[in-house]
mmCIF file with all atom_site columns, C-alpha atoms in Angstrom:
data_model
loop_
_atom_site.group_PDB
_atom_site.id
_atom_site.type_symbol
_atom_site.label_atom_id
_atom_site.label_alt_id
_atom_site.label_comp_id
_atom_site.label_asym_id
_atom_site.label_entity_id
_atom_site.label_seq_id
_atom_site.pdbx_PDB_ins_code
_atom_site.Cartn_x
_atom_site.Cartn_y
_atom_site.Cartn_z
_atom_site.occupancy
_atom_site.B_iso_or_equiv
_atom_site.pdbx_formal_charge
_atom_site.auth_seq_id
_atom_site.auth_comp_id
_atom_site.auth_asym_id
_atom_site.auth_atom_id
_atom_site.pdbx_PDB_model_num
ATOM 1   C CA . MET A 1 1   ? 103.999 109.552 73.797  1.00 0.00 ? 1   MET A CA 1
ATOM 2   C CA . ILE A 1 2   ? 103.170 108.831 77.444  1.00 0.00 ? 2   ILE A CA 1
ATOM 3   C CA . LYS A 1 3   ? 103.552 105.202 78.431  1.00 0.00 ? 3   LYS A CA 1
ATOM 4   C CA . SER A 1 4   ? 100.825 103.626 80.556  1.00 0.00 ? 4   SER A CA 1
ATOM 5   C CA . ALA A 1 5   ? 100.645 100.793 83.054  1.00 0.00 ? 5   ALA A CA 1
ATOM 6   C CA . ILE A 1 6   ? 98.167  98.879  85.152  1.00 0.00 ? 6   ILE A CA 1
ATOM 7   C CA . VAL A 1 7   ? 99.392  98.176  88.683  1.00 0.00 ? 7   VAL A CA 1
ATOM 8   C CA . THR A 1 8   ? 97.355  95.901  90.936  1.00 0.00 ? 8   THR A CA 1
ATOM 9   C CA . GLY A 1 9   ? 97.702  96.190  94.691  1.00 0.00 ? 9   GLY A CA 1
ATOM 10  C CA . ALA A 1 10  ? 98.520  99.854  94.138  1.00 0.00 ? 10  ALA A CA 1
ATOM 11  C CA . SER A 1 11  ? 97.413  101.334 97.459  1.00 0.00 ? 11  SER A CA 1
ATOM 12  C CA . SER A 1 12  ? 100.174 99.852  99.635  1.00 0.00 ? 12  SER A CA 1
ATOM 13  C CA . GLY A 1 13  ? 103.407 97.909  99.777  1.00 0.00 ? 13  GLY A CA 1
ATOM 14  C CA . ILE A 1 14  ? 105.263 96.977  96.602  1.00 0.00 ? 14  ILE A CA 1
ATOM 15  C CA . GLY A 1 15  ? 102.366 98.047  94.387  1.00 0.00 ? 15  GLY A CA 1
ATOM 16  C CA . LEU A 1 16  ? 102.313 101.532 95.866  1.00 0.00 ? 16  LEU A CA 1
ATOM 17  C CA . GLU A 1 17  ? 106.078 102.007 95.533  1.00 0.00 ? 17  GLU A CA 1
ATOM 18  C CA . THR A 1 18  ? 105.926 100.724 91.952  1.00 0.00 ? 18  THR A CA 1
ATOM 19  C CA . SER A 1 19  ? 103.162 103.208 91.140  1.00 0.00 ? 19  SER A CA 1
ATOM 20  C CA . LYS A 1 20  ? 105.114 106.083 92.670  1.00 0.00 ? 20  LYS A CA 1
ATOM 21  C CA . HIS A 1 21  ? 108.214 105.182 90.662  1.00 0.00 ? 21  HIS A CA 1
ATOM 22  C CA . LEU A 1 22  ? 106.345 104.908 87.366  1.00 0.00 ? 22  LEU A CA 1
ATOM 23  C CA . VAL A 1 23  ? 104.527 108.211 87.875  1.00 0.00 ? 23  VAL A CA 1
ATOM 24  C CA . LYS A 1 24  ? 107.837 109.864 88.730  1.00 0.00 ? 24  LYS A CA 1
ATOM 25  C CA . GLU A 1 25  ? 109.166 108.558 85.405  1.00 0.00 ? 25  GLU A CA 1
ATOM 26  C CA . GLY A 1 26  ? 106.206 110.102 83.585  1.00 0.00 ? 26  GLY A CA 1
ATOM 27  C CA . TRP A 1 27  ? 104.005 107.033 83.143  1.00 0.00 ? 27  TRP A CA 1
ATOM 28  C CA . LYS A 1 28  ? 100.211 107.070 83.337  1.00 0.00 ? 28  LYS A CA 1
ATOM 29  C CA . VAL A 1 29  ? 99.270  104.528 86.010  1.00 0.00 ? 29  VAL A CA 1
ATOM 30  C CA . PHE A 1 30  ? 95.910  102.874 86.530  1.00 0.00 ? 30  PHE A CA 1
ATOM 31  C CA . GLY A 1 31  ? 96.132  101.695 90.122  1.00 0.00 ? 31  GLY A CA 1
ATOM 32  C CA . ILE A 1 32  ? 93.824  98.824  91.052  1.00 0.00 ? 32  ILE A CA 1
ATOM 33  C CA . ASP A 1 33  ? 93.185  97.915  94.665  1.00 0.00 ? 33  ASP A CA 1
ATOM 34  C CA . ILE A 1 34  ? 90.395  96.668  96.890  1.00 0.00 ? 34  ILE A CA 1
ATOM 35  C CA . ASN A 1 35  ? 90.380  99.937  98.836  1.00 0.00 ? 35  ASN A CA 1
ATOM 36  C CA . TYR A 1 36  ? 91.988  103.343 99.040  1.00 0.00 ? 36  TYR A CA 1
ATOM 37  C CA . GLU A 1 37  ? 91.063  104.153 102.637 1.00 0.00 ? 37  GLU A CA 1
ATOM 38  C CA . ASN A 1 38  ? 94.610  105.152 103.619 1.00 0.00 ? 38  ASN A CA 1
ATOM 39  C CA . LYS A 1 39  ? 94.872  108.215 101.379 1.00 0.00 ? 39  LYS A CA 1
ATOM 40  C CA . ALA A 1 40  ? 97.835  109.556 103.363 1.00 0.00 ? 40  ALA A CA 1
ATOM 41  C CA . ALA A 1 41  ? 99.957  106.616 102.193 1.00 0.00 ? 41  ALA A CA 1
ATOM 42  C CA . LEU A 1 42  ? 99.481  107.675 98.573  1.00 0.00 ? 42  LEU A CA 1
ATOM 43  C CA . GLY A 1 43  ? 101.455 110.849 99.149  1.00 0.00 ? 43  GLY A CA 1
ATOM 44  C CA . GLY A 1 44  ? 101.787 112.854 95.949  1.00 0.00 ? 44  GLY A CA 1
ATOM 45  C CA . LEU A 1 45  ? 99.807  110.290 93.976  1.00 0.00 ? 45  LEU A CA 1
ATOM 46  C CA . SER A 1 46  ? 96.514  111.402 95.476  1.00 0.00 ? 46  SER A CA 1
ATOM 47  C CA . ASN A 1 47  ? 96.421  114.615 93.430  1.00 0.00 ? 47  ASN A CA 1
ATOM 48  C CA . ASN A 1 48  ? 98.578  113.586 90.462  1.00 0.00 ? 48  ASN A CA 1
ATOM 49  C CA . ASN A 1 49  ? 96.809  113.425 87.103  1.00 0.00 ? 49  ASN A CA 1
ATOM 50  C CA . LEU A 1 50  ? 99.102  110.604 86.005  1.00 0.00 ? 50  LEU A CA 1
ATOM 51  C CA . PHE A 1 51  ? 97.622  108.276 88.647  1.00 0.00 ? 51  PHE A CA 1
ATOM 52  C CA . LYS A 1 52  ? 94.065  106.976 88.432  1.00 0.00 ? 52  LYS A CA 1
ATOM 53  C CA . PRO A 1 53  ? 92.928  104.863 91.413  1.00 0.00 ? 53  PRO A CA 1
ATOM 54  C CA . LEU A 1 54  ? 90.338  102.176 90.697  1.00 0.00 ? 54  LEU A CA 1
ATOM 55  C CA . VAL A 1 55  ? 88.632  100.216 93.469  1.00 0.00 ? 55  VAL A CA 1
ATOM 56  C CA . CYS A 1 56  ? 88.387  96.577  92.483  1.00 0.00 ? 56  CYS A CA 1
ATOM 57  C CA . ASP A 1 57  ? 88.200  93.236  94.274  1.00 0.00 ? 57  ASP A CA 1
ATOM 58  C CA . LEU A 1 58  ? 90.313  90.918  92.122  1.00 0.00 ? 58  LEU A CA 1
ATOM 59  C CA . ALA A 1 59  ? 88.460  87.926  93.542  1.00 0.00 ? 59  ALA A CA 1
ATOM 60  C CA . SER A 1 60  ? 85.352  89.185  91.737  1.00 0.00 ? 60  SER A CA 1
ATOM 61  C CA . GLU A 1 61  ? 85.161  88.393  88.028  1.00 0.00 ? 61  GLU A CA 1
ATOM 62  C CA . ASP A 1 62  ? 82.533  91.095  87.482  1.00 0.00 ? 62  ASP A CA 1
ATOM 63  C CA . GLU A 1 63  ? 84.618  93.783  89.167  1.00 0.00 ? 63  GLU A CA 1
ATOM 64  C CA . VAL A 1 64  ? 87.719  92.902  87.157  1.00 0.00 ? 64  VAL A CA 1
ATOM 65  C CA . TYR A 1 65  ? 85.751  93.038  83.893  1.00 0.00 ? 65  TYR A CA 1
ATOM 66  C CA . LYS A 1 66  ? 84.155  96.361  84.841  1.00 0.00 ? 66  LYS A CA 1
ATOM 67  C CA . ASN A 1 67  ? 87.439  98.047  85.761  1.00 0.00 ? 67  ASN A CA 1
ATOM 68  C CA . MET A 1 68  ? 89.335  96.735  82.749  1.00 0.00 ? 68  MET A CA 1
ATOM 69  C CA . ASN A 1 69  ? 86.565  98.137  80.537  1.00 0.00 ? 69  ASN A CA 1
ATOM 70  C CA . ILE A 1 70  ? 86.975  101.512 82.261  1.00 0.00 ? 70  ILE A CA 1
ATOM 71  C CA . ILE A 1 71  ? 90.708  101.443 81.536  1.00 0.00 ? 71  ILE A CA 1
ATOM 72  C CA . GLN A 1 72  ? 90.216  100.348 77.931  1.00 0.00 ? 72  GLN A CA 1
ATOM 73  C CA . LYS A 1 73  ? 87.864  103.261 77.259  1.00 0.00 ? 73  LYS A CA 1
ATOM 74  C CA . GLU A 1 74  ? 90.540  105.684 78.469  1.00 0.00 ? 74  GLU A CA 1
ATOM 75  C CA . ALA A 1 75  ? 93.623  103.916 77.113  1.00 0.00 ? 75  ALA A CA 1
ATOM 76  C CA . GLN A 1 76  ? 93.399  101.678 74.079  1.00 0.00 ? 76  GLN A CA 1
ATOM 77  C CA . SER A 1 77  ? 96.905  100.397 74.733  1.00 0.00 ? 77  SER A CA 1
ATOM 78  C CA . ILE A 1 78  ? 98.756  99.493  77.935  1.00 0.00 ? 78  ILE A CA 1
ATOM 79  C CA . ASP A 1 79  ? 102.542 99.161  77.888  1.00 0.00 ? 79  ASP A CA 1
ATOM 80  C CA . ALA A 1 80  ? 102.817 97.158  81.105  1.00 0.00 ? 80  ALA A CA 1
ATOM 81  C CA . LEU A 1 81  ? 100.798 95.159  83.596  1.00 0.00 ? 81  LEU A CA 1
ATOM 82  C CA . ILE A 1 82  ? 102.444 94.838  86.999  1.00 0.00 ? 82  ILE A CA 1
ATOM 83  C CA . ALA A 1 83  ? 100.493 92.454  89.215  1.00 0.00 ? 83  ALA A CA 1
ATOM 84  C CA . CYS A 1 84  ? 101.401 93.157  92.834  1.00 0.00 ? 84  CYS A CA 1
ATOM 85  C CA . ALA A 1 85  ? 98.068  92.415  94.509  1.00 0.00 ? 85  ALA A CA 1
ATOM 86  C CA . GLY A 1 86  ? 98.175  89.547  96.936  1.00 0.00 ? 86  GLY A CA 1
ATOM 87  C CA . ILE A 1 87  ? 96.921  88.257  100.239 1.00 0.00 ? 87  ILE A CA 1
ATOM 88  C CA . LEU A 1 88  ? 98.684  86.418  103.054 1.00 0.00 ? 88  LEU A CA 1
ATOM 89  C CA . ARG A 1 89  ? 97.246  84.084  105.660 1.00 0.00 ? 89  ARG A CA 1
ATOM 90  C CA . LEU A 1 90  ? 99.509  82.266  108.102 1.00 0.00 ? 90  LEU A CA 1
ATOM 91  C CA . GLY A 1 91  ? 98.748  79.044  109.914 1.00 0.00 ? 91  GLY A CA 1
ATOM 92  C CA . GLU A 1 92  ? 99.142  75.285  109.719 1.00 0.00 ? 92  GLU A CA 1
ATOM 93  C CA . LEU A 1 93  ? 97.490  73.784  106.661 1.00 0.00 ? 93  LEU A CA 1
ATOM 94  C CA . SER A 1 94  ? 95.615  71.234  108.746 1.00 0.00 ? 94  SER A CA 1
ATOM 95  C CA . GLN A 1 95  ? 93.985  74.037  110.745 1.00 0.00 ? 95  GLN A CA 1
ATOM 96  C CA . MET A 1 96  ? 93.370  76.613  107.995 1.00 0.00 ? 96  MET A CA 1
ATOM 97  C CA . SER A 1 97  ? 89.769  77.442  107.233 1.00 0.00 ? 97  SER A CA 1
ATOM 98  C CA . ILE A 1 98  ? 88.338  76.723  103.798 1.00 0.00 ? 98  ILE A CA 1
ATOM 99  C CA . LYS A 1 99  ? 87.409  80.414  103.573 1.00 0.00 ? 99  LYS A CA 1
ATOM 100 C CA . ASP A 1 100 ? 91.027  81.545  104.034 1.00 0.00 ? 100 ASP A CA 1
ATOM 101 C CA . PHE A 1 101 ? 92.414  78.871  101.699 1.00 0.00 ? 101 PHE A CA 1
ATOM 102 C CA . ASP A 1 102 ? 89.979  79.820  98.948  1.00 0.00 ? 102 ASP A CA 1
ATOM 103 C CA . LEU A 1 103 ? 90.626  83.531  99.464  1.00 0.00 ? 103 LEU A CA 1
ATOM 104 C CA . ILE A 1 104 ? 94.393  83.102  98.998  1.00 0.00 ? 104 ILE A CA 1
ATOM 105 C CA . PHE A 1 105 ? 93.947  81.320  95.682  1.00 0.00 ? 105 PHE A CA 1
ATOM 106 C CA . ASN A 1 106 ? 91.096  83.555  94.503  1.00 0.00 ? 106 ASN A CA 1
ATOM 107 C CA . VAL A 1 107 ? 93.262  86.668  94.884  1.00 0.00 ? 107 VAL A CA 1
ATOM 108 C CA . ASN A 1 108 ? 96.812  85.424  94.344  1.00 0.00 ? 108 ASN A CA 1
ATOM 109 C CA . VAL A 1 109 ? 96.135  83.085  91.424  1.00 0.00 ? 109 VAL A CA 1
ATOM 110 C CA . ARG A 1 110 ? 92.656  83.529  89.945  1.00 0.00 ? 110 ARG A CA 1
ATOM 111 C CA . GLY A 1 111 ? 92.664  87.308  90.363  1.00 0.00 ? 111 GLY A CA 1
ATOM 112 C CA . LEU A 1 112 ? 96.129  87.532  88.844  1.00 0.00 ? 112 LEU A CA 1
ATOM 113 C CA . TRP A 1 113 ? 95.053  85.405  85.868  1.00 0.00 ? 113 TRP A CA 1
ATOM 114 C CA . LEU A 1 114 ? 91.928  87.534  85.363  1.00 0.00 ? 114 LEU A CA 1
ATOM 115 C CA . SER A 1 115 ? 94.084  90.672  85.408  1.00 0.00 ? 115 SER A CA 1
ATOM 116 C CA . VAL A 1 116 ? 96.355  89.260  82.710  1.00 0.00 ? 116 VAL A CA 1
ATOM 117 C CA . SER A 1 117 ? 93.619  87.867  80.482  1.00 0.00 ? 117 SER A CA 1
ATOM 118 C CA . GLN A 1 118 ? 91.487  91.008  80.601  1.00 0.00 ? 118 GLN A CA 1
ATOM 119 C CA . SER A 1 119 ? 94.406  93.365  79.960  1.00 0.00 ? 119 SER A CA 1
ATOM 120 C CA . MET A 1 120 ? 95.764  91.286  77.070  1.00 0.00 ? 120 MET A CA 1
ATOM 121 C CA . PRO A 1 121 ? 93.959  93.193  74.257  1.00 0.00 ? 121 PRO A CA 1
ATOM 122 C CA . MET A 1 122 ? 95.480  96.462  75.528  1.00 0.00 ? 122 MET A CA 1
ATOM 123 C CA . LEU A 1 123 ? 98.929  94.891  75.863  1.00 0.00 ? 123 LEU A CA 1
ATOM 124 C CA . LYS A 1 124 ? 98.722  93.530  72.303  1.00 0.00 ? 124 LYS A CA 1
ATOM 125 C CA . ASN A 1 125 ? 97.796  96.994  71.033  1.00 0.00 ? 125 ASN A CA 1
ATOM 126 C CA . ALA A 1 126 ? 100.813 98.480  72.803  1.00 0.00 ? 126 ALA A CA 1
ATOM 127 C CA . SER A 1 127 ? 103.168 95.873  71.321  1.00 0.00 ? 127 SER A CA 1
ATOM 128 C CA . LYS A 1 128 ? 101.887 96.703  67.818  1.00 0.00 ? 128 LYS A CA 1
ATOM 129 C CA . ILE A 1 129 ? 102.546 100.400 68.421  1.00 0.00 ? 129 ILE A CA 1
ATOM 130 C CA . SER A 1 130 ? 105.902 100.308 70.196  1.00 0.00 ? 130 SER A CA 1
ATOM 131 C CA . GLY A 1 131 ? 107.173 96.845  69.350  1.00 0.00 ? 131 GLY A CA 1
ATOM 132 C CA . THR A 1 132 ? 106.820 95.320  72.814  1.00 0.00 ? 132 THR A CA 1
ATOM 133 C CA . ALA A 1 133 ? 104.767 95.246  76.006  1.00 0.00 ? 133 ALA A CA 1
ATOM 134 C CA . ARG A 1 134 ? 105.537 93.787  79.402  1.00 0.00 ? 134 ARG A CA 1
ATOM 135 C CA . VAL A 1 135 ? 103.857 91.757  82.122  1.00 0.00 ? 135 VAL A CA 1
ATOM 136 C CA . VAL A 1 136 ? 105.494 91.514  85.547  1.00 0.00 ? 136 VAL A CA 1
ATOM 137 C CA . LEU A 1 137 ? 103.946 89.118  88.053  1.00 0.00 ? 137 LEU A CA 1
ATOM 138 C CA . LEU A 1 138 ? 104.763 89.028  91.742  1.00 0.00 ? 138 LEU A CA 1
ATOM 139 C CA . SER A 1 139 ? 105.753 85.571  92.898  1.00 0.00 ? 139 SER A CA 1
ATOM 140 C CA . SER A 1 140 ? 107.725 85.039  96.116  1.00 0.00 ? 140 SER A CA 1
ATOM 141 C CA . VAL A 1 141 ? 110.755 83.331  97.543  1.00 0.00 ? 141 VAL A CA 1
ATOM 142 C CA . SER A 1 142 ? 108.115 81.218  99.323  1.00 0.00 ? 142 SER A CA 1
ATOM 143 C CA . ALA A 1 143 ? 107.472 79.511  95.992  1.00 0.00 ? 143 ALA A CA 1
ATOM 144 C CA . LEU A 1 144 ? 111.050 78.256  96.097  1.00 0.00 ? 144 LEU A CA 1
ATOM 145 C CA . ARG A 1 145 ? 111.606 77.885  99.844  1.00 0.00 ? 145 ARG A CA 1
ATOM 146 C CA . PRO A 1 146 ? 108.276 77.385  101.634 1.00 0.00 ? 146 PRO A CA 1
ATOM 147 C CA . LYS A 1 147 ? 108.089 77.788  105.390 1.00 0.00 ? 147 LYS A CA 1
ATOM 148 C CA . ILE A 1 148 ? 105.951 76.242  108.094 1.00 0.00 ? 148 ILE A CA 1
ATOM 149 C CA . ASN A 1 149 ? 102.639 78.142  108.497 1.00 0.00 ? 149 ASN A CA 1
ATOM 150 C CA . SER A 1 150 ? 102.759 79.560  104.960 1.00 0.00 ? 150 SER A CA 1
ATOM 151 C CA . GLY A 1 151 ? 101.724 76.470  103.009 1.00 0.00 ? 151 GLY A CA 1
ATOM 152 C CA . ALA A 1 152 ? 98.710  77.903  101.181 1.00 0.00 ? 152 ALA A CA 1
ATOM 153 C CA . TYR A 1 153 ? 100.492 81.167  100.379 1.00 0.00 ? 153 TYR A CA 1
ATOM 154 C CA . SER A 1 154 ? 103.580 79.290  99.144  1.00 0.00 ? 154 SER A CA 1
ATOM 155 C CA . ALA A 1 155 ? 101.443 77.048  96.942  1.00 0.00 ? 155 ALA A CA 1
ATOM 156 C CA . SER A 1 156 ? 99.697  80.072  95.437  1.00 0.00 ? 156 SER A CA 1
ATOM 157 C CA . LYS A 1 157 ? 103.025 81.700  94.613  1.00 0.00 ? 157 LYS A CA 1
ATOM 158 C CA . ALA A 1 158 ? 104.348 78.470  93.094  1.00 0.00 ? 158 ALA A CA 1
ATOM 159 C CA . ALA A 1 159 ? 101.286 78.593  90.849  1.00 0.00 ? 159 ALA A CA 1
ATOM 160 C CA . VAL A 1 160 ? 102.176 82.168  89.887  1.00 0.00 ? 160 VAL A CA 1
ATOM 161 C CA . SER A 1 161 ? 105.676 81.043  88.896  1.00 0.00 ? 161 SER A CA 1
ATOM 162 C CA . GLN A 1 162 ? 104.283 78.297  86.672  1.00 0.00 ? 162 GLN A CA 1
ATOM 163 C CA . LEU A 1 163 ? 101.712 80.633  85.100  1.00 0.00 ? 163 LEU A CA 1
ATOM 164 C CA . THR A 1 164 ? 104.562 83.009  84.301  1.00 0.00 ? 164 THR A CA 1
ATOM 165 C CA . ARG A 1 165 ? 106.496 80.323  82.436  1.00 0.00 ? 165 ARG A CA 1
ATOM 166 C CA . VAL A 1 166 ? 103.503 79.325  80.327  1.00 0.00 ? 166 VAL A CA 1
ATOM 167 C CA . LEU A 1 167 ? 102.407 82.908  79.655  1.00 0.00 ? 167 LEU A CA 1
ATOM 168 C CA . ALA A 1 168 ? 105.939 83.831  78.586  1.00 0.00 ? 168 ALA A CA 1
ATOM 169 C CA . VAL A 1 169 ? 105.806 81.217  75.822  1.00 0.00 ? 169 VAL A CA 1
ATOM 170 C CA . GLU A 1 170 ? 102.207 81.935  74.816  1.00 0.00 ? 170 GLU A CA 1
ATOM 171 C CA . CYS A 1 171 ? 102.722 85.705  74.630  1.00 0.00 ? 171 CYS A CA 1
ATOM 172 C CA . ALA A 1 172 ? 106.066 85.652  72.827  1.00 0.00 ? 172 ALA A CA 1
ATOM 173 C CA . LYS A 1 173 ? 104.402 85.654  69.395  1.00 0.00 ? 173 LYS A CA 1
ATOM 174 C CA . ASP A 1 174 ? 102.761 88.995  70.271  1.00 0.00 ? 174 ASP A CA 1
ATOM 175 C CA . ASN A 1 175 ? 106.033 90.540  71.511  1.00 0.00 ? 175 ASN A CA 1
ATOM 176 C CA . ILE A 1 176 ? 104.778 90.624  75.100  1.00 0.00 ? 176 ILE A CA 1
ATOM 177 C CA . LEU A 1 177 ? 107.549 89.884  77.571  1.00 0.00 ? 177 LEU A CA 1
ATOM 178 C CA . VAL A 1 178 ? 106.350 88.081  80.714  1.00 0.00 ? 178 VAL A CA 1
ATOM 179 C CA . ASN A 1 179 ? 108.489 87.820  83.846  1.00 0.00 ? 179 ASN A CA 1
ATOM 180 C CA . ALA A 1 180 ? 108.029 87.221  87.553  1.00 0.00 ? 180 ALA A CA 1
ATOM 181 C CA . ILE A 1 181 ? 109.994 88.486  90.508  1.00 0.00 ? 181 ILE A CA 1
ATOM 182 C CA . ALA A 1 182 ? 110.331 86.503  93.731  1.00 0.00 ? 182 ALA A CA 1
ATOM 183 C CA . PRO A 1 183 ? 111.184 88.867  96.597  1.00 0.00 ? 183 PRO A CA 1
ATOM 184 C CA . GLY A 1 184 ? 111.924 87.741  100.107 1.00 0.00 ? 184 GLY A CA 1
ATOM 185 C CA . THR A 1 185 ? 110.054 89.141  103.085 1.00 0.00 ? 185 THR A CA 1
ATOM 186 C CA . VAL A 1 186 ? 109.365 92.854  102.577 1.00 0.00 ? 186 VAL A CA 1
ATOM 187 C CA . ASP A 1 187 ? 108.270 95.246  105.308 1.00 0.00 ? 187 ASP A CA 1
ATOM 188 C CA . THR A 1 188 ? 104.778 95.998  104.008 1.00 0.00 ? 188 THR A CA 1
ATOM 189 C CA . PRO A 1 189 ? 101.479 96.629  105.848 1.00 0.00 ? 189 PRO A CA 1
ATOM 190 C CA . MET A 1 190 ? 100.334 93.114  104.876 1.00 0.00 ? 190 MET A CA 1
ATOM 191 C CA . VAL A 1 191 ? 103.388 91.434  106.388 1.00 0.00 ? 191 VAL A CA 1
ATOM 192 C CA . ARG A 1 192 ? 103.312 93.616  109.510 1.00 0.00 ? 192 ARG A CA 1
ATOM 193 C CA . GLU A 1 193 ? 99.639  92.850  110.094 1.00 0.00 ? 193 GLU A CA 1
ATOM 194 C CA . GLN A 1 194 ? 99.995  89.102  109.659 1.00 0.00 ? 194 GLN A CA 1
ATOM 195 C CA . SER A 1 195 ? 103.117 89.032  111.832 1.00 0.00 ? 195 SER A CA 1
ATOM 196 C CA . SER A 1 196 ? 101.334 90.812  114.668 1.00 0.00 ? 196 SER A CA 1
ATOM 197 C CA . PRO A 1 197 ? 99.977  88.688  117.517 1.00 0.00 ? 197 PRO A CA 1
ATOM 198 C CA . LYS A 1 198 ? 96.852  90.859  117.329 1.00 0.00 ? 198 LYS A CA 1
ATOM 199 C CA . LYS A 1 199 ? 96.214  90.227  113.640 1.00 0.00 ? 199 LYS A CA 1
ATOM 200 C CA . GLN A 1 200 ? 92.620  90.449  112.509 1.00 0.00 ? 200 GLN A CA 1
ATOM 201 C CA . GLY A 1 201 ? 91.216  87.335  110.840 1.00 0.00 ? 201 GLY A CA 1
ATOM 202 C CA . ASN A 1 202 ? 89.047  89.319  108.422 1.00 0.00 ? 202 ASN A CA 1
ATOM 203 C CA . TRP A 1 203 ? 91.769  91.699  107.231 1.00 0.00 ? 203 TRP A CA 1
ATOM 204 C CA . ARG A 1 204 ? 92.073  91.691  103.393 1.00 0.00 ? 204 ARG A CA 1
ATOM 205 C CA . PRO A 1 205 ? 95.027  93.654  102.033 1.00 0.00 ? 205 PRO A CA 1
ATOM 206 C CA . SER A 1 206 ? 96.306  94.050  98.490  1.00 0.00 ? 206 SER A CA 1
ATOM 207 C CA . GLY A 1 207 ? 100.019 94.548  97.888  1.00 0.00 ? 207 GLY A CA 1
#
């Protein structure tokens, strides 16, 4: 039986590499991202039947509901949710715009929570079939060691770490294992763009 996973932030960075690895291992992957404009980055995924790209803004409740319903119609059970989608904005907290602050938490925390809550019925079905299902959330070393100019991002990742702890206890009764990983700085398009002196203020990546 083919295992299946939902990967958010699947068009670039950690989410893309995760999707490639799972497909290589024979998993069916539903890749959620806000855009798939850079088709070249997908490589072999673009024409692989095991990968289904879904365009979804995780900051939008309606879009999350719609895409999770699409997945549920195709796959009644999901063995894993891997939440890699995220957004980074750098700058001093005292000078950050309300728009950027809200966007960080809407994607990194609220969007992550929506992804988990809406995929939970499919994860529970998978645990009944195979005995277990998994949720992997992407926190950050910034949650443990925040830096100047990354206050809002660090706070959002600290929230992810706490959500992980609570979810792990709440989901244990359903045999759903919940973990988070906290990588350091990774060379992804998001990090490169935000580190550039020519960064665009309206740029909205996932992954």
